[in-house]
Coordinates of C-alpha atoms and ligand atoms in Angstrom, one line a residue:
M1 CA -16.1 -6.3 37.6
P2 CA -16.8 -2.3 37.2
A3 CA -19.4 -1.9 34.2
A4 CA -18.2 -1.0 31.1
S5 CA -18.5 2.8 32.2
E6 CA -17.1 2.3 35.3
P7 CA -13.6 3.6 35.4
V8 CA -11.8 0.7 37.1
A9 CA -11.7 1.1 40.4
A10 CA -9.4 1.6 44.0
H11 CA -7.6 -2.1 44.6
S12 CA -5.8 -2.3 47.5
G13 CA -3.2 -4.8 47.0
A14 CA -3.4 -3.7 44.0
R15 CA -0.4 -5.0 41.6
P16 CA 0.8 -2.2 40.1
L17 CA 0.5 -1.9 36.1
R18 CA 2.5 0.2 33.6
F19 CA 0.8 1.4 30.7
A20 CA 2.2 2.3 27.3
I21 CA -0.5 4.1 24.8
I22 CA 0.8 3.7 22.0
G23 CA -1.0 7.1 19.9
A24 CA -1.9 10.4 21.3
G25 CA -5.0 10.2 19.1
M26 CA -8.9 10.9 20.1
S27 CA -8.4 7.6 21.9
G28 CA -5.0 6.9 23.0
I29 CA -6.3 10.8 24.9
L30 CA -9.6 9.1 25.4
S31 CA -7.1 6.3 27.0
A32 CA -4.7 8.6 28.8
V33 CA -7.9 10.3 30.5
K34 CA -9.7 7.3 31.7
L35 CA -6.0 5.2 33.2
T36 CA -5.4 8.8 35.3
E37 CA -9.0 9.5 36.2
A38 CA -8.5 5.3 37.3
G39 CA -5.7 6.3 39.9
L40 CA -3.6 4.1 37.2
T41 CA -1.2 6.9 36.8
D42 CA 1.6 5.1 35.5
F43 CA 2.0 5.7 31.4
T44 CA 2.9 7.0 29.0
V45 CA 2.0 8.3 25.1
Y46 CA 3.8 7.5 22.0
E47 CA 3.4 9.5 19.3
K48 CA 5.0 9.4 16.2
N49 CA 3.9 12.6 15.4
L50 CA 5.0 16.5 17.0
G51 CA 1.5 16.9 17.8
L52 CA -1.5 15.4 19.4
G53 CA -5.1 14.5 18.0
G54 CA -4.2 11.9 14.8
T55 CA -5.6 11.8 11.9
W56 CA -7.0 16.0 12.8
H57 CA -3.1 16.4 13.5
E58 CA -2.4 15.2 10.5
N59 CA -5.6 16.2 8.3
T60 CA -5.0 20.0 7.6
Y61 CA -6.1 20.6 3.8
P62 CA -8.7 23.5 3.7
G63 CA -12.7 22.3 4.2
L64 CA -11.3 19.5 6.3
A65 CA -14.2 19.2 8.9
C66 CA -15.0 15.8 10.5
D67 CA -19.0 14.9 8.6
V68 CA -20.1 13.6 12.2
P69 CA -21.9 16.0 14.6
S70 CA -19.9 17.7 16.9
H71 CA -21.6 17.6 19.1
L72 CA -21.8 13.3 18.6
Y73 CA -18.5 13.6 17.7
S74 CA -16.9 14.5 21.4
Y75 CA -16.0 12.8 24.4
S76 CA -19.2 12.6 26.2
F77 CA -17.2 13.3 30.2
A78 CA -16.1 16.3 28.2
L79 CA -19.1 17.5 25.5
S80 CA -18.7 21.0 23.9
P81 CA -20.8 24.4 24.3
D82 CA -18.0 26.0 22.2
W83 CA -18.6 24.2 18.5
S84 CA -18.9 27.5 16.0
R85 CA -21.4 24.7 13.8
R86 CA -23.7 21.5 13.3
F87 CA -19.7 20.1 11.6
S88 CA -17.0 22.0 12.6
P89 CA -13.9 22.3 11.6
G90 CA -10.7 20.4 11.2
E91 CA -9.2 23.1 12.9
E92 CA -11.5 23.4 15.7
I93 CA -11.6 19.4 16.1
R94 CA -7.3 19.1 16.5
A95 CA -7.8 22.7 18.7
Y96 CA -11.1 20.0 21.3
F97 CA -8.5 16.8 21.8
E98 CA -5.5 19.4 22.2
A99 CA -8.5 21.1 25.4
V100 CA -8.8 18.0 26.5
A101 CA -5.6 17.0 26.9
R102 CA -4.8 19.9 28.8
D103 CA -7.3 20.0 31.5
H104 CA -6.9 16.3 32.5
G105 CA -3.3 17.2 32.7
I106 CA -2.0 14.9 30.3
D107 CA 0.1 16.8 28.5
D108 CA 3.4 16.0 30.4
C109 CA 2.3 12.1 29.5
I110 CA 3.0 12.3 25.6
R111 CA 6.4 11.9 24.7
F112 CA 6.1 13.6 21.0
G113 CA 8.0 12.5 17.9
D114 CA 8.5 9.2 19.3
E115 CA 7.5 6.6 16.8
V116 CA 7.1 3.5 18.3
V117 CA 8.7 0.7 16.5
R118 CA 9.2 -2.4 18.3
C119 CA 6.8 -4.1 20.9
E120 CA 8.2 -7.9 22.3
F121 CA 6.7 -9.0 25.1
G122 CA 8.4 -11.3 27.1
N123 CA 8.1 -12.6 31.2
G124 CA 5.5 -11.3 30.9
R125 CA 6.4 -8.2 30.1
W126 CA 6.0 -5.3 26.3
H127 CA 9.6 -4.6 25.9
L128 CA 8.8 -1.3 23.2
E129 CA 12.1 0.4 21.1
T130 CA 11.4 4.0 19.6
A131 CA 13.2 5.1 16.3
A132 CA 14.6 7.1 18.3
G133 CA 16.6 4.2 20.3
H134 CA 14.3 5.2 23.6
H135 CA 13.7 1.9 26.2
D136 CA 10.2 0.8 27.9
D137 CA 8.9 -2.1 29.7
V138 CA 5.7 -2.7 30.0
D139 CA 3.0 -4.5 31.7
V140 CA -0.3 -3.2 29.4
V141 CA 0.4 -1.8 25.9
I142 CA -2.3 0.4 24.6
A143 CA -2.6 0.3 21.0
A144 CA -4.0 3.7 19.8
T145 CA -2.8 3.9 16.9
G146 CA -5.8 4.5 14.7
V147 CA -7.2 3.4 10.7
L148 CA -6.5 6.1 8.2
H149 CA -2.9 7.4 8.5
H150 CA -0.8 5.4 5.8
P151 CA -1.3 6.9 3.0
N152 CA -2.0 5.0 -0.3
Y153 CA -0.6 6.7 -3.1
P154 CA -2.1 6.1 -6.7
H155 CA 0.9 3.9 -8.9
I156 CA 0.4 6.5 -11.9
D157 CA 3.1 6.6 -14.5
G158 CA 5.0 9.5 -15.0
I159 CA 4.0 10.7 -11.3
D160 CA 7.4 11.5 -9.9
D161 CA 7.8 13.6 -13.8
F162 CA 5.0 16.6 -12.0
A163 CA 7.0 20.2 -12.4
G164 CA 4.2 21.9 -10.7
A165 CA 3.9 21.0 -6.1
M166 CA 2.3 17.4 -5.6
F167 CA 1.7 16.0 -2.3
H168 CA -1.2 13.6 -0.2
S169 CA -4.0 15.5 0.7
S170 CA -3.2 14.0 3.8
R171 CA 0.3 15.2 4.2
W172 CA -0.9 19.4 3.2
D173 CA 2.0 21.6 2.5
H174 CA 0.6 25.1 3.6
S175 CA 4.3 26.6 1.2
V176 CA 2.6 25.9 -2.0
P177 CA 0.5 29.6 -3.2
I178 CA -3.2 28.5 -4.1
D179 CA -4.9 31.8 -4.8
G180 CA -5.4 31.9 -8.0
A181 CA -3.3 28.2 -9.5
R182 CA -4.6 25.3 -11.3
V183 CA -5.4 23.0 -9.1
G184 CA -5.4 19.3 -10.1
I185 CA -7.2 16.7 -7.5
I186 CA -7.2 13.1 -8.4
G187 CA -10.1 11.4 -6.0
T188 CA -13.9 11.3 -5.9
G189 CA -14.2 10.5 -1.6
S190 CA -14.6 12.6 1.6
T191 CA -11.5 14.5 1.3
A192 CA -11.4 15.5 -2.6
V193 CA -15.3 16.1 -2.0
Q194 CA -14.7 19.1 0.8
L195 CA -11.6 20.6 -0.5
V196 CA -13.4 20.8 -4.0
G197 CA -15.6 22.7 -2.2
A198 CA -13.6 24.9 -0.3
L199 CA -11.1 25.0 -3.3
V200 CA -13.5 26.7 -6.4
D201 CA -13.6 30.0 -5.0
R202 CA -9.9 30.5 -4.9
V203 CA -8.9 29.2 -7.7
E204 CA -8.1 29.7 -11.2
H205 CA -9.5 26.4 -11.9
L206 CA -10.0 23.2 -10.8
T207 CA -9.6 20.3 -12.3
L208 CA -11.3 17.0 -10.1
F209 CA -10.7 13.6 -11.9
Q210 CA -13.2 10.9 -11.0
R211 CA -12.7 7.4 -11.7
T212 CA -15.7 7.0 -9.5
A213 CA -18.3 9.3 -9.5
Q214 CA -20.2 9.1 -5.7
W215 CA -23.3 10.0 -3.9
I216 CA -23.8 12.8 -2.5
M217 CA -26.6 13.7 0.7
P218 CA -26.8 16.8 1.0
Q219 CA -26.2 18.5 4.4
D220 CA -26.5 22.0 5.5
N221 CA -24.0 23.4 8.2
P222 CA -26.0 26.6 9.8
A223 CA -23.8 28.0 12.9
Y224 CA -24.8 28.1 16.2
T225 CA -25.5 31.3 17.1
D226 CA -24.0 33.1 20.4
E227 CA -27.1 32.6 22.3
Q228 CA -27.2 29.0 21.3
K229 CA -23.5 28.3 22.5
A230 CA -24.4 30.4 25.6
E231 CA -27.5 28.2 26.8
Y232 CA -25.5 25.2 26.1
R233 CA -22.8 27.0 29.1
A234 CA -25.6 27.5 31.4
R235 CA -27.3 24.7 30.7
P236 CA -24.8 21.1 30.5
D237 CA -29.2 18.7 30.6
V238 CA -29.6 20.8 27.4
L239 CA -26.1 20.1 25.6
E240 CA -26.0 16.6 27.3
Q241 CA -30.0 16.2 25.5
S242 CA -28.3 17.2 21.6
H243 CA -26.0 14.7 22.3
D244 CA -28.2 12.3 22.9
N245 CA -30.4 13.9 20.1
L246 CA -27.5 13.5 17.8
R247 CA -26.5 9.6 18.9
E248 CA -30.3 8.6 18.8
M249 CA -30.7 10.3 14.9
F250 CA -27.6 8.6 14.1
G251 CA -28.8 5.4 15.3
L252 CA -31.2 5.4 11.8
F253 CA -28.4 5.8 10.3
A254 CA -26.4 2.6 11.3
N255 CA -29.1 1.1 11.3
A256 CA -29.4 1.7 7.9
I257 CA -27.1 0.5 6.1
I258 CA -26.5 -2.7 8.0
D259 CA -29.5 -3.5 5.5
S260 CA -29.3 -3.0 2.3
N261 CA -33.2 -3.9 1.7
S262 CA -33.7 -1.5 5.3
A263 CA -36.8 1.5 4.7
E264 CA -33.5 3.9 6.0
I265 CA -30.8 2.8 3.1
A266 CA -33.5 3.9 1.0
F267 CA -34.3 7.5 2.5
I268 CA -30.6 7.5 2.0
E269 CA -31.3 6.1 -1.6
N270 CA -33.7 9.1 -2.4
A271 CA -32.0 11.6 -0.3
C272 CA -29.6 11.5 -2.4
R273 CA -30.9 11.1 -6.1
T274 CA -32.8 13.9 -5.5
N275 CA -29.5 16.1 -4.3
L276 CA -28.2 14.4 -7.9
E277 CA -31.3 15.8 -9.9
E278 CA -32.3 18.8 -8.2
S279 CA -28.9 20.3 -8.0
V280 CA -27.0 19.5 -11.4
H281 CA -28.4 22.0 -14.0
D282 CA -25.9 20.7 -17.0
P283 CA -28.1 16.8 -17.8
D284 CA -24.3 15.7 -19.0
L285 CA -22.5 16.5 -16.7
R286 CA -25.1 14.9 -14.2
E287 CA -25.3 11.9 -15.7
R288 CA -21.1 11.4 -15.1
L289 CA -21.8 12.4 -12.1
R290 CA -24.5 9.5 -11.1
P291 CA -22.4 6.8 -9.3
E292 CA -23.8 3.3 -10.8
Y293 CA -24.2 1.8 -6.9
R294 CA -25.8 1.7 -4.3
A295 CA -25.7 4.6 -2.0
A296 CA -24.3 4.4 1.1
C297 CA -22.3 0.7 -1.2
K298 CA -18.8 3.5 -0.6
R299 CA -18.7 4.7 2.2
L300 CA -21.9 7.5 2.8
I301 CA -20.4 11.2 1.8
I302 CA -22.2 14.2 3.0
S303 CA -21.4 18.2 1.6
P304 CA -23.3 20.9 1.4
N305 CA -22.2 22.2 -1.1
F306 CA -20.8 20.0 -3.7
Y307 CA -22.6 20.0 -6.4
E308 CA -22.2 23.8 -6.2
A309 CA -18.8 23.5 -6.2
I310 CA -17.8 21.6 -9.8
Q311 CA -20.5 23.4 -11.5
Q312 CA -18.7 26.7 -10.5
P313 CA -17.1 28.4 -14.4
N314 CA -13.8 27.1 -13.7
A315 CA -13.8 24.0 -11.9
E316 CA -14.2 20.4 -14.0
L317 CA -14.8 17.8 -13.7
V318 CA -12.7 14.9 -16.0
T319 CA -14.2 11.4 -16.3
E320 CA -11.5 10.3 -18.4
S321 CA -9.1 7.8 -17.3
I322 CA -5.6 8.9 -16.6
E323 CA -3.2 7.4 -18.6
R324 CA 0.0 9.1 -17.1
I325 CA 2.2 12.3 -15.2
E326 CA 3.8 14.3 -17.3
E327 CA 5.8 17.7 -16.1
Q328 CA 3.0 19.7 -16.9
G329 CA -0.2 18.3 -15.9
V330 CA -2.5 15.3 -16.5
R331 CA -2.4 13.0 -19.5
T332 CA -6.2 11.4 -19.7
G333 CA -6.8 8.5 -22.2
D334 CA -8.6 10.6 -24.1
G335 CA -5.3 12.8 -25.6
T336 CA -6.0 16.0 -23.8
L337 CA -3.7 17.4 -21.4
H338 CA -4.9 19.0 -18.1
E339 CA -1.5 21.2 -17.1
L340 CA -1.6 22.0 -13.3
D341 CA 0.2 24.3 -11.2
V342 CA -0.4 21.8 -8.1
L343 CA -1.7 18.3 -7.7
V344 CA -3.4 16.9 -5.1
L345 CA -3.7 13.3 -4.6
A346 CA -7.0 12.9 -2.8
T347 CA -6.4 8.5 -3.3
G348 CA -6.9 7.6 0.6
F349 CA -5.3 5.4 2.8
H350 CA -4.0 1.7 3.5
A351 CA -7.3 1.2 5.8
D352 CA -5.5 -1.9 6.8
A353 CA -2.4 -1.0 8.5
F354 CA -3.7 -0.4 12.1
M355 CA -0.6 0.2 14.0
R356 CA 2.4 -1.7 11.9
P357 CA 4.8 -1.1 10.7
M358 CA 5.5 -1.9 14.4
H359 CA 6.9 -4.7 14.0
V360 CA 5.2 -6.8 17.3
I361 CA 6.2 -10.0 18.9
G362 CA 3.9 -11.5 21.0
R363 CA 3.9 -15.4 23.4
D364 CA 6.4 -18.1 22.5
G365 CA 7.7 -15.7 19.9
R366 CA 4.4 -15.3 17.8
T367 CA 5.3 -12.0 15.6
L368 CA 2.1 -10.5 14.3
A369 CA 2.8 -10.2 10.6
D370 CA 2.1 -14.6 11.5
A371 CA -1.1 -13.2 13.3
W372 CA -1.9 -11.1 10.2
A373 CA -0.3 -12.8 7.5
D374 CA -3.6 -13.6 5.5
R375 CA -6.1 -10.5 6.8
P376 CA -5.9 -8.4 10.4
N377 CA -8.1 -9.7 13.2
A378 CA -8.4 -9.4 16.7
Y379 CA -11.5 -10.3 18.5
L380 CA -14.0 -7.9 18.9
S381 CA -11.3 -5.6 17.7
I382 CA -10.0 -5.6 21.1
S383 CA -7.9 -8.0 21.9
I384 CA -5.5 -10.5 19.1
P385 CA -4.7 -14.0 20.9
D386 CA -1.4 -14.8 21.7
F387 CA -0.8 -11.4 21.9
P388 CA -1.3 -10.8 26.0
N389 CA -1.6 -8.0 28.0
F390 CA -2.1 -6.1 24.3
F391 CA -5.4 -3.7 23.5
M392 CA -6.6 -2.4 21.1
L393 CA -9.0 1.1 19.9
N394 CA -11.1 1.1 16.6
G395 CA -9.0 -2.7 15.5
P396 CA -9.7 -4.4 12.7
N397 CA -13.5 -5.0 11.9
G398 CA -15.1 -2.4 14.6
P399 CA -17.5 0.0 13.4
V400 CA -15.2 2.4 12.0
G401 CA -18.1 3.1 9.1
N402 CA -21.3 2.8 11.5
F403 CA -21.1 4.9 15.0
S404 CA -18.3 7.9 16.2
L405 CA -15.7 6.6 16.7
I406 CA -15.3 8.1 19.9
E407 CA -18.7 6.5 21.4
V408 CA -16.8 3.1 19.8
A409 CA -13.5 4.6 21.3
E410 CA -15.5 4.8 24.6
L411 CA -16.7 1.9 25.2
Q412 CA -14.3 -0.4 23.4
F413 CA -12.1 1.7 27.0
G414 CA -14.6 0.2 29.4
Y415 CA -14.3 -2.9 27.8
I416 CA -10.4 -3.3 28.4
A417 CA -11.2 -1.7 31.8
Q418 CA -12.9 -4.6 32.9
L419 CA -9.4 -6.6 31.5
I420 CA -6.9 -4.7 33.4
E421 CA -9.0 -4.7 36.9
R422 CA -8.4 -8.6 36.3
L423 CA -4.7 -7.8 36.0
R424 CA -4.1 -5.0 38.4
T425 CA -6.2 -7.5 41.3
G426 CA -3.8 -10.2 40.3
E427 CA -7.0 -12.4 38.9
C428 CA -4.4 -14.1 35.9
T429 CA -1.2 -12.0 35.1
E430 CA -1.7 -12.5 31.3
I431 CA -5.3 -12.3 29.7
N432 CA -5.8 -12.3 25.6
A433 CA -8.5 -13.7 23.2
T434 CA -9.2 -17.3 21.8
H435 CA -8.1 -19.1 19.3
D436 CA -11.9 -20.7 19.3
A437 CA -13.6 -17.5 20.6
M438 CA -12.2 -14.6 17.9
T439 CA -12.0 -17.3 15.3
R440 CA -16.2 -18.5 15.8
L441 CA -17.2 -14.5 15.9
E442 CA -15.3 -13.6 12.3
A443 CA -17.6 -17.1 11.1
A444 CA -21.0 -14.6 12.7
R445 CA -19.6 -11.5 11.2
V446 CA -19.1 -12.5 7.4
A447 CA -22.3 -13.7 8.1
A448 CA -23.6 -11.2 8.6
A449 CA -21.6 -8.2 6.7
Q450 CA -23.8 -10.8 3.7
N451 CA -27.0 -8.5 4.2
T452 CA -24.4 -4.8 4.6
I453 CA -25.5 -2.2 2.0
W454 CA -21.5 -2.1 1.5
V455 CA -21.5 -5.6 -0.3
T456 CA -23.7 -4.1 -2.4
G457 CA -21.4 -4.0 -5.6
C458 CA -19.0 -1.2 -5.8
T459 CA -15.3 -0.9 -4.5
S460 CA -14.3 0.5 -1.6
W461 CA -11.9 1.0 1.8
Y462 CA -14.0 -1.0 3.4
L463 CA -13.2 -4.2 2.0
D464 CA -11.5 -6.8 2.2
D465 CA -9.2 -8.9 0.8
R466 CA -12.0 -11.2 -0.2
G467 CA -13.7 -8.2 -1.0
I468 CA -15.8 -8.5 3.0
P469 CA -16.0 -5.9 4.4
A470 CA -13.8 -5.3 7.3
T471 CA -16.9 -3.2 9.3
W472 CA -19.3 -4.1 12.1
P473 CA -22.2 -5.4 10.4
W474 CA -24.6 -5.5 13.8
S475 CA -26.5 -2.6 15.7
F476 CA -25.7 0.0 18.6
A477 CA -27.4 -2.1 20.7
R478 CA -25.7 -4.9 19.7
F479 CA -22.4 -3.5 20.1
R480 CA -22.9 -1.5 23.5
E481 CA -24.0 -5.2 24.4
E482 CA -21.1 -7.3 23.8
M483 CA -19.1 -3.8 24.5
S484 CA -21.0 -4.1 28.5
A485 CA -18.8 -6.9 29.5
P486 CA -16.3 -9.2 28.3
K487 CA -17.5 -13.5 27.8
P488 CA -14.8 -15.0 30.4
E489 CA -14.9 -18.3 28.5
A490 CA -13.7 -15.8 24.9
F491 CA -10.5 -15.0 26.7
E492 CA -7.5 -17.1 28.2
Y493 CA -5.4 -16.3 31.2
R494 CA -2.6 -17.2 32.9
Ligands
LIG501 P1 -11.6 7.1 -0.1 O1 -12.8 7.4 0.2 O2 -10.7 6.7 0.4 O3 -10.9 7.8 -1.7 C1 -10.5 7.7 -2.2 C2 -10.8 8.2 -4.0 O4 -8.8 8.6 -4.7 C3 -11.3 7.2 -4.1 O5 -12.4 8.2 -5.4 C4 -10.4 6.8 -5.2 O6 -11.0 6.4 -6.4 C5 -10.1 8.4 -5.8 N1 -8.1 6.6 -6.1 C6 -7.4 6.0 -5.4 N2 -6.5 5.5 -6.9 C7 -6.4 5.9 -7.3 C8 -6.0 6.3 -8.5 N3 -4.6 5.9 -8.8 N4 -6.0 6.9 -10.0 C9 -7.8 7.5 -9.9 N5 -8.7 7.5 -8.6 C10 -7.5 6.9 -7.4 O7 -10.4 8.5 0.3 P2 -10.8 9.7 0.9 O8 -11.9 10.7 0.4 O9 -9.5 10.7 1.8 O10 -11.2 9.3 2.2 C11 -10.6 8.0 3.5 C12 -12.4 8.4 3.9 O11 -11.4 8.9 5.2 C13 -13.1 8.6 4.2 O12 -14.1 7.7 3.5 C14 -14.2 8.6 5.6 O13 -14.1 8.0 6.1 C15 -13.2 9.8 5.8 N6 -13.2 11.0 6.3 C16 -13.9 11.3 6.8 C17 -14.3 12.6 6.8 C18 -15.2 13.3 7.2 O14 -15.6 14.1 7.8 N7 -15.4 12.3 8.4 C19 -13.4 13.6 5.9 C20 -12.5 12.8 4.9 C21 -12.4 12.0 5.0 P3 -12.0 4.9 -6.4 O15 -13.7 4.9 -5.9 O16 -12.7 4.3 -7.9 O17 -11.6 4.0 -5.7

């Protein structure tokens, strides 16, 4: 069996396998590259959008960036010397994924604008149907469908009455003029904070509707100089070292959030508090921006300029609750009508949808709707009992807020590759996690989640319907160890 980082080895007399990869985002591109490298070239990538990049295709809002440093938010096999900044803009990240796909020759394997709507297991194979009516029969499905891609539209009275332009942050309408407009933003998550910094100098008036204040971690975003880029280009070892150093640094954050009593989390809390105290000069505004929960309880926000932007004379923080939306703008509980030309709903996503609404039917007619009737679950986020040869990348309860998601997907793919190898060598024809393995792991995960910062008194998209963080509550070392090789007893083979 190959190690997690090795490609699936070529094997003489091996069973030919056909694959469907669902999604051409970061983890779908990764899967296509890795299968190709392993000589497993009989696959199609199905992508519902008209372009690749997943979240980096859908999100095009002003100020979009990734708050994982670019030299870490890169495939380990495709480090780039050309990143413009420590945290590069979204457009550059999308171009990076396009370049990786092109360089690895996988563009032609992607069916764009073809959403898989049904996926049924029968006679040992998966039968796929797309919205366009295309059918495909495959041996293995890799669901690389992403996490934050179903917009959460708020239920606010009168929302359809607004006469101006209104859209969700992930559906930015670039035909709407922003310069000189009166723009309102609902929400104070990572998206809204990036928007505020990018828009304040362009608009006539910016109104930020805050339901819950956020802790903001200060972070510079310097540009890489031409000399630095030249060195990265000339010295792959320096580029690799930069990636590894950042991973090490990120490890501190990853350890902080899983232990709410750690020195690391105290450091983060202190940095956020100092940022608020030192950056916001008006005491009233400062108090309205001060959260009533601990830093990093919600997804920690990193920003070089949010406090500066919200203190601009044309910016306004509204903390009165929204009563209704009217033709002219947003009416708050104190009776004020905030008149607007554009209203941006930076109200987040349904983080528990995963590959739904795709209709998935596993062994013996068991549906995903049955399996996830309570809430989404999968053994190690990868395999669902009764759904053989169906593997997920960045599935439920994984490390969505802990490490670089690219690194997570790479390690998960290494694990999946080892399961695929068993199919290919004919050792078995069907493989999926057992109910017992999933139940035991879930019990341990729920117990460990009680130590994390996410349960210290806030609401967030990390929490499931029980208030339990739907994420990885252990260290990176443990994650890497788990991903190094599947435990044979955790799987059912036929
Ligand atoms: P989010 O973190 O879920 O924030 C949604 C915001 O909308 C919250 O402030 C929420 O308020 C508010 N909201 C929702 N419904 C509302 C309503 N009916 N009335 C008033 N306010 C309402 O969403 P997001 O900012 O899009 O970020 C989602 C995730 O995407 C992030 O946590 C992060 O993981 C990822 N992201 C990453 C980056 C990056 O740089 N890597 C950038 C953007 C996004 P409450 O807090 O009161 O619920």
